[in-house]
mmCIF file with all atom_site columns, N, CA and C in Angstrom:
data_model
loop_
_atom_site.group_PDB
_atom_site.id
_atom_site.type_symbol
_atom_site.label_atom_id
_atom_site.label_alt_id
_atom_site.label_comp_id
_atom_site.label_asym_id
_atom_site.label_entity_id
_atom_site.label_seq_id
_atom_site.pdbx_PDB_ins_code
_atom_site.Cartn_x
_atom_site.Cartn_y
_atom_site.Cartn_z
_atom_site.occupancy
_atom_site.B_iso_or_equiv
_atom_site.pdbx_formal_charge
_atom_site.auth_seq_id
_atom_site.auth_comp_id
_atom_site.auth_asym_id
_atom_site.auth_atom_id
_atom_site.pdbx_PDB_model_num
ATOM 1   N N  . MET U 1 1  ? 4.853   -16.969 -8.759  1.00 80.00 ? 1  MET U N  1
ATOM 2   C CA . MET U 1 1  ? 4.770   -17.290 -10.074 1.00 80.00 ? 1  MET U CA 1
ATOM 3   C C  . MET U 1 1  ? 4.550   -18.797 -10.324 1.00 80.00 ? 1  MET U C  1
ATOM 4   N N  . ILE U 1 2  ? 3.743   -19.133 -10.980 1.00 89.00 ? 2  ILE U N  1
ATOM 5   C CA . ILE U 1 2  ? 3.410   -20.445 -11.155 1.00 89.00 ? 2  ILE U CA 1
ATOM 6   C C  . ILE U 1 2  ? 4.401   -21.136 -12.148 1.00 89.00 ? 2  ILE U C  1
ATOM 7   N N  . GLU U 1 3  ? 5.076   -22.416 -11.688 1.00 95.00 ? 3  GLU U N  1
ATOM 8   C CA . GLU U 1 3  ? 6.013   -23.059 -12.693 1.00 95.00 ? 3  GLU U CA 1
ATOM 9   C C  . GLU U 1 3  ? 5.134   -23.810 -13.588 1.00 95.00 ? 3  GLU U C  1
ATOM 10  N N  . TRP U 1 4  ? 5.661   -23.972 -14.768 1.00 97.00 ? 4  TRP U N  1
ATOM 11  C CA . TRP U 1 4  ? 5.232   -24.770 -15.842 1.00 97.00 ? 4  TRP U CA 1
ATOM 12  C C  . TRP U 1 4  ? 6.177   -25.761 -16.150 1.00 97.00 ? 4  TRP U C  1
ATOM 13  N N  . THR U 1 5  ? 5.825   -26.905 -16.339 1.00 98.00 ? 5  THR U N  1
ATOM 14  C CA . THR U 1 5  ? 6.649   -28.143 -16.743 1.00 98.00 ? 5  THR U CA 1
ATOM 15  C C  . THR U 1 5  ? 6.972   -27.805 -18.362 1.00 98.00 ? 5  THR U C  1
ATOM 16  N N  . THR U 1 6  ? 8.069   -28.499 -18.675 1.00 98.00 ? 6  THR U N  1
ATOM 17  C CA . THR U 1 6  ? 8.739   -28.219 -20.051 1.00 98.00 ? 6  THR U CA 1
ATOM 18  C C  . THR U 1 6  ? 7.433   -28.900 -20.981 1.00 98.00 ? 6  THR U C  1
ATOM 19  N N  . SER U 1 7  ? 6.872   -29.977 -20.647 1.00 98.00 ? 7  SER U N  1
ATOM 20  C CA . SER U 1 7  ? 6.045   -30.632 -21.457 1.00 98.00 ? 7  SER U CA 1
ATOM 21  C C  . SER U 1 7  ? 4.739   -29.909 -21.459 1.00 98.00 ? 7  SER U C  1
ATOM 22  N N  . ALA U 1 8  ? 4.333   -29.142 -20.389 1.00 98.00 ? 8  ALA U N  1
ATOM 23  C CA . ALA U 1 8  ? 3.337   -28.245 -20.531 1.00 98.00 ? 8  ALA U CA 1
ATOM 24  C C  . ALA U 1 8  ? 3.596   -27.158 -21.387 1.00 98.00 ? 8  ALA U C  1
ATOM 25  N N  . ARG U 1 9  ? 4.562   -26.578 -21.319 1.00 97.00 ? 9  ARG U N  1
ATOM 26  C CA . ARG U 1 9  ? 4.793   -25.356 -22.371 1.00 97.00 ? 9  ARG U CA 1
ATOM 27  C C  . ARG U 1 9  ? 4.802   -25.765 -23.724 1.00 97.00 ? 9  ARG U C  1
ATOM 28  N N  . GLU U 1 10 ? 5.403   -26.908 -24.024 1.00 98.00 ? 10 GLU U N  1
ATOM 29  C CA . GLU U 1 10 ? 5.441   -27.674 -25.418 1.00 98.00 ? 10 GLU U CA 1
ATOM 30  C C  . GLU U 1 10 ? 4.127   -27.955 -25.841 1.00 98.00 ? 10 GLU U C  1
ATOM 31  N N  . GLU U 1 11 ? 3.225   -28.443 -24.941 1.00 97.00 ? 11 GLU U N  1
ATOM 32  C CA . GLU U 1 11 ? 1.899   -28.635 -25.199 1.00 97.00 ? 11 GLU U CA 1
ATOM 33  C C  . GLU U 1 11 ? 1.184   -27.583 -25.712 1.00 97.00 ? 11 GLU U C  1
ATOM 34  N N  . LEU U 1 12 ? 1.188   -26.404 -25.091 1.00 96.00 ? 12 LEU U N  1
ATOM 35  C CA . LEU U 1 12 ? 0.618   -25.190 -25.591 1.00 96.00 ? 12 LEU U CA 1
ATOM 36  C C  . LEU U 1 12 ? 1.139   -24.646 -26.699 1.00 96.00 ? 12 LEU U C  1
ATOM 37  N N  . GLU U 1 13 ? 2.471   -24.862 -27.035 1.00 96.00 ? 13 GLU U N  1
ATOM 38  C CA . GLU U 1 13 ? 2.959   -24.280 -28.339 1.00 96.00 ? 13 GLU U CA 1
ATOM 39  C C  . GLU U 1 13 ? 2.483   -25.141 -29.365 1.00 96.00 ? 13 GLU U C  1
ATOM 40  N N  . ARG U 1 14 ? 2.287   -26.487 -29.181 1.00 96.00 ? 14 ARG U N  1
ATOM 41  C CA . ARG U 1 14 ? 1.868   -27.307 -30.433 1.00 96.00 ? 14 ARG U CA 1
ATOM 42  C C  . ARG U 1 14 ? 0.496   -26.831 -30.621 1.00 96.00 ? 14 ARG U C  1
ATOM 43  N N  . TYR U 1 15 ? -0.338  -26.643 -29.528 1.00 94.00 ? 15 TYR U N  1
ATOM 44  C CA . TYR U 1 15 ? -1.764  -25.931 -29.830 1.00 94.00 ? 15 TYR U CA 1
ATOM 45  C C  . TYR U 1 15 ? -1.690  -25.081 -30.447 1.00 94.00 ? 15 TYR U C  1
ATOM 46  N N  . PHE U 1 16 ? -1.131  -23.919 -30.301 1.00 93.00 ? 16 PHE U N  1
ATOM 47  C CA . PHE U 1 16 ? -0.900  -22.537 -31.133 1.00 93.00 ? 16 PHE U CA 1
ATOM 48  C C  . PHE U 1 16 ? -0.366  -22.862 -32.468 1.00 93.00 ? 16 PHE U C  1
ATOM 49  N N  . ALA U 1 17 ? 0.452   -23.623 -32.575 1.00 93.00 ? 17 ALA U N  1
ATOM 50  C CA . ALA U 1 17 ? 0.970   -24.142 -33.974 1.00 93.00 ? 17 ALA U CA 1
ATOM 51  C C  . ALA U 1 17 ? -0.179  -24.739 -34.677 1.00 93.00 ? 17 ALA U C  1
ATOM 52  N N  . ARG U 1 18 ? -1.123  -25.287 -34.302 1.00 91.00 ? 18 ARG U N  1
ATOM 53  C CA . ARG U 1 18 ? -2.386  -25.930 -34.846 1.00 91.00 ? 18 ARG U CA 1
ATOM 54  C C  . ARG U 1 18 ? -3.264  -24.860 -35.401 1.00 91.00 ? 18 ARG U C  1
ATOM 55  N N  . VAL U 1 19 ? -3.540  -23.896 -34.034 1.00 90.00 ? 19 VAL U N  1
ATOM 56  C CA . VAL U 1 19 ? -4.658  -23.156 -34.681 1.00 90.00 ? 19 VAL U CA 1
ATOM 57  C C  . VAL U 1 19 ? -4.317  -21.863 -35.243 1.00 90.00 ? 19 VAL U C  1
ATOM 58  N N  . ARG U 1 20 ? -3.103  -21.594 -35.338 1.00 90.00 ? 20 ARG U N  1
ATOM 59  C CA . ARG U 1 20 ? -2.356  -20.183 -35.766 1.00 90.00 ? 20 ARG U CA 1
ATOM 60  C C  . ARG U 1 20 ? -2.770  -20.202 -37.311 1.00 90.00 ? 20 ARG U C  1
ATOM 61  N N  . PRO U 1 21 ? -2.488  -21.086 -38.139 1.00 91.00 ? 21 PRO U N  1
ATOM 62  C CA . PRO U 1 21 ? -2.815  -21.038 -39.793 1.00 91.00 ? 21 PRO U CA 1
ATOM 63  C C  . PRO U 1 21 ? -4.344  -20.614 -39.799 1.00 91.00 ? 21 PRO U C  1
ATOM 64  N N  . GLY U 1 22 ? -5.259  -21.291 -39.168 1.00 90.00 ? 22 GLY U N  1
ATOM 65  C CA . GLY U 1 22 ? -6.536  -20.908 -39.378 1.00 90.00 ? 22 GLY U CA 1
ATOM 66  C C  . GLY U 1 22 ? -7.060  -19.464 -39.084 1.00 90.00 ? 22 GLY U C  1
ATOM 67  N N  . LEU U 1 23 ? -6.275  -18.940 -37.987 1.00 87.00 ? 23 LEU U N  1
ATOM 68  C CA . LEU U 1 23 ? -6.285  -17.727 -37.336 1.00 87.00 ? 23 LEU U CA 1
ATOM 69  C C  . LEU U 1 23 ? -5.922  -16.660 -38.476 1.00 87.00 ? 23 LEU U C  1
ATOM 70  N N  . GLN U 1 24 ? -4.792  -16.961 -39.156 1.00 88.00 ? 24 GLN U N  1
ATOM 71  C CA . GLN U 1 24 ? -4.222  -16.143 -40.186 1.00 88.00 ? 24 GLN U CA 1
ATOM 72  C C  . GLN U 1 24 ? -4.899  -16.127 -41.359 1.00 88.00 ? 24 GLN U C  1
ATOM 73  N N  . THR U 1 25 ? -5.591  -17.118 -41.677 1.00 90.00 ? 25 THR U N  1
ATOM 74  C CA . THR U 1 25 ? -6.239  -17.018 -43.065 1.00 90.00 ? 25 THR U CA 1
ATOM 75  C C  . THR U 1 25 ? -7.746  -16.662 -42.925 1.00 90.00 ? 25 THR U C  1
ATOM 76  N N  . SER U 1 26 ? -8.305  -16.578 -41.588 1.00 91.00 ? 26 SER U N  1
ATOM 77  C CA . SER U 1 26 ? -9.359  -15.917 -41.191 1.00 91.00 ? 26 SER U CA 1
ATOM 78  C C  . SER U 1 26 ? -9.570  -14.436 -41.192 1.00 91.00 ? 26 SER U C  1
ATOM 79  N N  . GLY U 1 27 ? -8.252  -13.728 -41.292 1.00 87.00 ? 27 GLY U N  1
ATOM 80  C CA . GLY U 1 27 ? -7.981  -12.340 -41.082 1.00 87.00 ? 27 GLY U CA 1
ATOM 81  C C  . GLY U 1 27 ? -7.900  -11.934 -39.764 1.00 87.00 ? 27 GLY U C  1
ATOM 82  N N  . ALA U 1 28 ? -7.977  -12.714 -38.631 1.00 86.00 ? 28 ALA U N  1
ATOM 83  C CA . ALA U 1 28 ? -7.842  -12.464 -37.461 1.00 86.00 ? 28 ALA U CA 1
ATOM 84  C C  . ALA U 1 28 ? -6.340  -12.187 -37.144 1.00 86.00 ? 28 ALA U C  1
ATOM 85  N N  . ASP U 1 29 ? -6.046  -11.356 -36.129 1.00 90.00 ? 29 ASP U N  1
ATOM 86  C CA . ASP U 1 29 ? -4.653  -10.976 -35.720 1.00 90.00 ? 29 ASP U CA 1
ATOM 87  C C  . ASP U 1 29 ? -4.353  -12.304 -34.961 1.00 90.00 ? 29 ASP U C  1
ATOM 88  N N  . ALA U 1 30 ? -3.575  -13.019 -35.459 1.00 88.00 ? 30 ALA U N  1
ATOM 89  C CA . ALA U 1 30 ? -3.264  -14.246 -34.571 1.00 88.00 ? 30 ALA U CA 1
ATOM 90  C C  . ALA U 1 30 ? -2.461  -14.024 -33.363 1.00 88.00 ? 30 ALA U C  1
ATOM 91  N N  . ALA U 1 31 ? -1.485  -12.936 -33.456 1.00 91.00 ? 31 ALA U N  1
ATOM 92  C CA . ALA U 1 31 ? -0.811  -12.682 -32.108 1.00 91.00 ? 31 ALA U CA 1
ATOM 93  C C  . ALA U 1 31 ? -1.849  -12.269 -31.067 1.00 91.00 ? 31 ALA U C  1
ATOM 94  N N  . GLU U 1 32 ? -2.731  -11.290 -31.388 1.00 93.00 ? 32 GLU U N  1
ATOM 95  C CA . GLU U 1 32 ? -3.833  -10.882 -30.458 1.00 93.00 ? 32 GLU U CA 1
ATOM 96  C C  . GLU U 1 32 ? -4.685  -12.130 -29.982 1.00 93.00 ? 32 GLU U C  1
ATOM 97  N N  . VAL U 1 33 ? -5.061  -13.005 -30.813 1.00 90.00 ? 33 VAL U N  1
ATOM 98  C CA . VAL U 1 33 ? -6.088  -14.116 -30.439 1.00 90.00 ? 33 VAL U CA 1
ATOM 99  C C  . VAL U 1 33 ? -5.034  -14.906 -29.572 1.00 90.00 ? 33 VAL U C  1
ATOM 100 N N  . GLU U 1 34 ? -3.921  -15.380 -29.691 1.00 92.00 ? 34 GLU U N  1
ATOM 101 C CA . GLU U 1 34 ? -3.027  -15.950 -29.078 1.00 92.00 ? 34 GLU U CA 1
ATOM 102 C C  . GLU U 1 34 ? -2.739  -15.406 -27.542 1.00 92.00 ? 34 GLU U C  1
ATOM 103 N N  . ASP U 1 35 ? -2.505  -14.012 -27.461 1.00 94.00 ? 35 ASP U N  1
ATOM 104 C CA . ASP U 1 35 ? -2.366  -13.244 -26.207 1.00 94.00 ? 35 ASP U CA 1
ATOM 105 C C  . ASP U 1 35 ? -3.734  -13.375 -25.346 1.00 94.00 ? 35 ASP U C  1
ATOM 106 N N  . ASP U 1 36 ? -4.909  -13.344 -26.001 1.00 93.00 ? 36 ASP U N  1
ATOM 107 C CA . ASP U 1 36 ? -6.287  -13.437 -25.340 1.00 93.00 ? 36 ASP U CA 1
ATOM 108 C C  . ASP U 1 36 ? -6.210  -14.772 -24.589 1.00 93.00 ? 36 ASP U C  1
ATOM 109 N N  . LEU U 1 37 ? -5.854  -15.843 -25.594 1.00 93.00 ? 37 LEU U N  1
ATOM 110 C CA . LEU U 1 37 ? -5.817  -17.425 -25.307 1.00 93.00 ? 37 LEU U CA 1
ATOM 111 C C  . LEU U 1 37 ? -4.936  -17.548 -23.890 1.00 93.00 ? 37 LEU U C  1
ATOM 112 N N  . LYS U 1 38 ? -3.735  -17.039 -23.791 1.00 95.00 ? 38 LYS U N  1
ATOM 113 C CA . LYS U 1 38 ? -2.934  -17.209 -22.882 1.00 95.00 ? 38 LYS U CA 1
ATOM 114 C C  . LYS U 1 38 ? -3.363  -16.572 -21.529 1.00 95.00 ? 38 LYS U C  1
ATOM 115 N N  . ARG U 1 39 ? -4.049  -15.403 -21.732 1.00 95.00 ? 39 ARG U N  1
ATOM 116 C CA . ARG U 1 39 ? -4.534  -14.612 -20.599 1.00 95.00 ? 39 ARG U CA 1
ATOM 117 C C  . ARG U 1 39 ? -5.583  -15.488 -19.925 1.00 95.00 ? 39 ARG U C  1
ATOM 118 N N  . HIS U 1 40 ? -6.641  -16.209 -20.598 1.00 94.00 ? 40 HIS U N  1
ATOM 119 C CA . HIS U 1 40 ? -7.531  -17.140 -20.415 1.00 94.00 ? 40 HIS U CA 1
ATOM 120 C C  . HIS U 1 40 ? -6.979  -18.250 -19.741 1.00 94.00 ? 40 HIS U C  1
ATOM 121 N N  . ILE U 1 41 ? -6.205  -18.755 -20.210 1.00 95.00 ? 41 ILE U N  1
ATOM 122 C CA . ILE U 1 41 ? -5.403  -20.028 -19.633 1.00 95.00 ? 41 ILE U CA 1
ATOM 123 C C  . ILE U 1 41 ? -4.823  -19.596 -18.506 1.00 95.00 ? 41 ILE U C  1
ATOM 124 N N  . ASP U 1 42 ? -4.077  -18.721 -18.200 1.00 95.00 ? 42 ASP U N  1
ATOM 125 C CA . ASP U 1 42 ? -3.491  -18.051 -16.728 1.00 95.00 ? 42 ASP U CA 1
ATOM 126 C C  . ASP U 1 42 ? -4.682  -17.876 -15.804 1.00 95.00 ? 42 ASP U C  1
ATOM 127 N N  . GLU U 1 43 ? -5.808  -17.328 -16.301 1.00 95.00 ? 43 GLU U N  1
ATOM 128 C CA . GLU U 1 43 ? -6.871  -17.179 -15.371 1.00 95.00 ? 43 GLU U CA 1
ATOM 129 C C  . GLU U 1 43 ? -7.368  -18.529 -14.958 1.00 95.00 ? 43 GLU U C  1
ATOM 130 N N  . GLU U 1 44 ? -7.557  -19.452 -15.765 1.00 94.00 ? 44 GLU U N  1
ATOM 131 C CA . GLU U 1 44 ? -7.860  -20.801 -15.415 1.00 94.00 ? 44 GLU U CA 1
ATOM 132 C C  . GLU U 1 44 ? -6.859  -21.515 -14.376 1.00 94.00 ? 44 GLU U C  1
ATOM 133 N N  . ILE U 1 45 ? -5.653  -21.242 -14.723 1.00 95.00 ? 45 ILE U N  1
ATOM 134 C CA . ILE U 1 45 ? -4.666  -21.856 -13.831 1.00 95.00 ? 45 ILE U CA 1
ATOM 135 C C  . ILE U 1 45 ? -4.648  -21.081 -12.427 1.00 95.00 ? 45 ILE U C  1
ATOM 136 N N  . ALA U 1 46 ? -4.831  -19.882 -12.429 1.00 94.00 ? 46 ALA U N  1
ATOM 137 C CA . ALA U 1 46 ? -4.845  -19.190 -11.034 1.00 94.00 ? 46 ALA U CA 1
ATOM 138 C C  . ALA U 1 46 ? -6.063  -19.749 -10.384 1.00 94.00 ? 46 ALA U C  1
ATOM 139 N N  . LEU U 1 47 ? -7.487  -19.653 -11.183 1.00 95.00 ? 47 LEU U N  1
ATOM 140 C CA . LEU U 1 47 ? -8.391  -20.172 -10.185 1.00 95.00 ? 47 LEU U CA 1
ATOM 141 C C  . LEU U 1 47 ? -8.386  -21.637 -9.731  1.00 95.00 ? 47 LEU U C  1
ATOM 142 N N  . ALA U 1 48 ? -7.728  -22.388 -10.584 1.00 94.00 ? 48 ALA U N  1
ATOM 143 C CA . ALA U 1 48 ? -7.319  -23.929 -9.855  1.00 94.00 ? 48 ALA U CA 1
ATOM 144 C C  . ALA U 1 48 ? -6.436  -23.974 -9.019  1.00 94.00 ? 48 ALA U C  1
ATOM 145 N N  . ARG U 1 49 ? -5.820  -22.905 -8.575  1.00 95.00 ? 49 ARG U N  1
ATOM 146 C CA . ARG U 1 49 ? -4.689  -22.811 -7.577  1.00 95.00 ? 49 ARG U CA 1
ATOM 147 C C  . ARG U 1 49 ? -3.732  -23.963 -7.655  1.00 95.00 ? 49 ARG U C  1
ATOM 148 N N  . LEU U 1 50 ? -3.139  -24.099 -9.160  1.00 93.00 ? 50 LEU U N  1
ATOM 149 C CA . LEU U 1 50 ? -1.980  -25.215 -9.404  1.00 93.00 ? 50 LEU U CA 1
ATOM 150 C C  . LEU U 1 50 ? -0.753  -24.705 -8.833  1.00 93.00 ? 50 LEU U C  1
ATOM 151 N N  . PRO U 1 51 ? -0.287  -25.640 -8.033  1.00 91.00 ? 51 PRO U N  1
ATOM 152 C CA . PRO U 1 51 ? 1.100   -25.429 -7.817  1.00 91.00 ? 51 PRO U CA 1
ATOM 153 C C  . PRO U 1 51 ? 2.178   -25.282 -9.001  1.00 91.00 ? 51 PRO U C  1
ATOM 154 N N  . ALA U 1 52 ? 2.062   -26.188 -9.996  1.00 96.00 ? 52 ALA U N  1
ATOM 155 C CA . ALA U 1 52 ? 2.704   -26.213 -11.100 1.00 96.00 ? 52 ALA U CA 1
ATOM 156 C C  . ALA U 1 52 ? 1.789   -26.627 -12.239 1.00 96.00 ? 52 ALA U C  1
ATOM 157 N N  . VAL U 1 53 ? 2.092   -26.312 -13.397 1.00 98.00 ? 53 VAL U N  1
ATOM 158 C CA . VAL U 1 53 ? 1.164   -26.522 -14.535 1.00 98.00 ? 53 VAL U CA 1
ATOM 159 C C  . VAL U 1 53 ? 1.887   -27.822 -15.305 1.00 98.00 ? 53 VAL U C  1
ATOM 160 N N  . THR U 1 54 ? 1.022   -28.482 -15.525 1.00 98.00 ? 54 THR U N  1
ATOM 161 C CA . THR U 1 54 ? 1.399   -30.023 -16.244 1.00 98.00 ? 54 THR U CA 1
ATOM 162 C C  . THR U 1 54 ? 0.979   -29.978 -17.516 1.00 98.00 ? 54 THR U C  1
ATOM 163 N N  . VAL U 1 55 ? 1.260   -30.947 -18.392 1.00 98.00 ? 55 VAL U N  1
ATOM 164 C CA . VAL U 1 55 ? 0.698   -31.345 -19.697 1.00 98.00 ? 55 VAL U CA 1
ATOM 165 C C  . VAL U 1 55 ? -0.741  -31.733 -19.430 1.00 98.00 ? 55 VAL U C  1
ATOM 166 N N  . ASP U 1 56 ? -1.161  -32.332 -18.525 1.00 98.00 ? 56 ASP U N  1
ATOM 167 C CA . ASP U 1 56 ? -2.490  -32.656 -18.386 1.00 98.00 ? 56 ASP U CA 1
ATOM 168 C C  . ASP U 1 56 ? -3.258  -31.418 -18.033 1.00 98.00 ? 56 ASP U C  1
ATOM 169 N N  . ASP U 1 57 ? -2.887  -30.639 -17.225 1.00 97.00 ? 57 ASP U N  1
ATOM 170 C CA . ASP U 1 57 ? -3.622  -29.443 -16.650 1.00 97.00 ? 57 ASP U CA 1
ATOM 171 C C  . ASP U 1 57 ? -3.779  -28.548 -18.037 1.00 97.00 ? 57 ASP U C  1
ATOM 172 N N  . VAL U 1 58 ? -2.779  -28.618 -18.997 1.00 97.00 ? 58 VAL U N  1
ATOM 173 C CA . VAL U 1 58 ? -2.940  -27.744 -20.136 1.00 97.00 ? 58 VAL U CA 1
ATOM 174 C C  . VAL U 1 58 ? -3.667  -28.385 -21.051 1.00 97.00 ? 58 VAL U C  1
ATOM 175 N N  . ARG U 1 59 ? -3.789  -29.525 -21.105 1.00 97.00 ? 59 ARG U N  1
ATOM 176 C CA . ARG U 1 59 ? -4.838  -30.314 -22.239 1.00 97.00 ? 59 ARG U CA 1
ATOM 177 C C  . ARG U 1 59 ? -6.206  -30.035 -21.603 1.00 97.00 ? 59 ARG U C  1
ATOM 178 N N  . ARG U 1 60 ? -6.460  -30.276 -20.181 1.00 96.00 ? 60 ARG U N  1
ATOM 179 C CA . ARG U 1 60 ? -7.857  -30.042 -19.571 1.00 96.00 ? 60 ARG U CA 1
ATOM 180 C C  . ARG U 1 60 ? -8.178  -28.663 -19.839 1.00 96.00 ? 60 ARG U C  1
ATOM 181 N N  . ILE U 1 61 ? -7.509  -27.799 -19.725 1.00 96.00 ? 61 ILE U N  1
ATOM 182 C CA . ILE U 1 61 ? -7.798  -26.278 -19.729 1.00 96.00 ? 61 ILE U CA 1
ATOM 183 C C  . ILE U 1 61 ? -8.165  -26.122 -21.443 1.00 96.00 ? 61 ILE U C  1
ATOM 184 N N  . LEU U 1 62 ? -7.516  -26.495 -22.416 1.00 95.00 ? 62 LEU U N  1
ATOM 185 C CA . LEU U 1 62 ? -7.671  -26.479 -23.733 1.00 95.00 ? 62 LEU U CA 1
ATOM 186 C C  . LEU U 1 62 ? -9.070  -27.138 -24.175 1.00 95.00 ? 62 LEU U C  1
ATOM 187 N N  . VAL U 1 63 ? -9.365  -28.035 -23.358 1.00 94.00 ? 63 VAL U N  1
ATOM 188 C CA . VAL U 1 63 ? -10.496 -28.678 -23.759 1.00 94.00 ? 63 VAL U CA 1
ATOM 189 C C  . VAL U 1 63 ? -11.618 -27.929 -23.388 1.00 94.00 ? 63 VAL U C  1
ATOM 190 N N  . ARG U 1 64 ? -11.420 -27.393 -22.190 1.00 93.00 ? 64 ARG U N  1
ATOM 191 C CA . ARG U 1 64 ? -12.648 -26.651 -21.632 1.00 93.00 ? 64 ARG U CA 1
ATOM 192 C C  . ARG U 1 64 ? -12.870 -25.349 -22.249 1.00 93.00 ? 64 ARG U C  1
ATOM 193 N N  . ILE U 1 65 ? -11.647 -24.748 -22.877 1.00 88.00 ? 65 ILE U N  1
ATOM 194 C CA . ILE U 1 65 ? -12.101 -23.436 -23.410 1.00 88.00 ? 65 ILE U CA 1
ATOM 195 C C  . ILE U 1 65 ? -12.393 -23.648 -24.821 1.00 88.00 ? 65 ILE U C  1
ATOM 196 N N  . GLY U 1 66 ? -11.800 -24.668 -25.516 1.00 82.00 ? 66 GLY U N  1
ATOM 197 C CA . GLY U 1 66 ? -12.079 -25.090 -26.718 1.00 82.00 ? 66 GLY U CA 1
ATOM 198 C C  . GLY U 1 66 ? -11.325 -24.310 -27.888 1.00 82.00 ? 66 GLY U C  1
ATOM 199 N N  . ALA U 1 67 ? -11.339 -24.623 -29.110 1.00 75.00 ? 67 ALA U N  1
ATOM 200 C CA . ALA U 1 67 ? -10.465 -23.889 -30.128 1.00 75.00 ? 67 ALA U CA 1
ATOM 201 C C  . ALA U 1 67 ? -11.178 -22.600 -30.526 1.00 75.00 ? 67 ALA U C  1
ATOM 202 N N  . PRO U 1 68 ? -10.426 -21.574 -31.052 1.00 75.00 ? 68 PRO U N  1
ATOM 203 C CA . PRO U 1 68 ? -10.931 -20.383 -31.232 1.00 75.00 ? 68 PRO U CA 1
ATOM 204 C C  . PRO U 1 68 ? -11.887 -20.466 -32.568 1.00 75.00 ? 68 PRO U C  1
ATOM 205 N N  . ASP U 1 69 ? -12.867 -19.440 -32.490 1.00 70.00 ? 69 ASP U N  1
ATOM 206 C CA . ASP U 1 69 ? -13.924 -19.678 -33.697 1.00 70.00 ? 69 ASP U CA 1
ATOM 207 C C  . ASP U 1 69 ? -13.061 -18.604 -34.631 1.00 70.00 ? 69 ASP U C  1
ATOM 208 N N  . TYR U 1 70 ? -12.923 -19.174 -35.981 1.00 62.00 ? 70 TYR U N  1
ATOM 209 C CA . TYR U 1 70 ? -12.269 -18.329 -36.969 1.00 62.00 ? 70 TYR U CA 1
ATOM 210 C C  . TYR U 1 70 ? -12.936 -18.733 -38.350 1.00 62.00 ? 70 TYR U C  1
#
């Protein structure tokens, strides 16, 4: 299992806190979209073969995948 730094987890939670309201008002199932995004992020981390996930890794991945469309 790949370890996450505390700051990396906090950054991901801040990201979800920013996009969640837009998802909810769009009628999308916010929890489902978050789960999909988490899976995508986990795939990116696995492909990069990161020994540990840092806040910079999370930011780089989030920029690459972009915000969800809603």
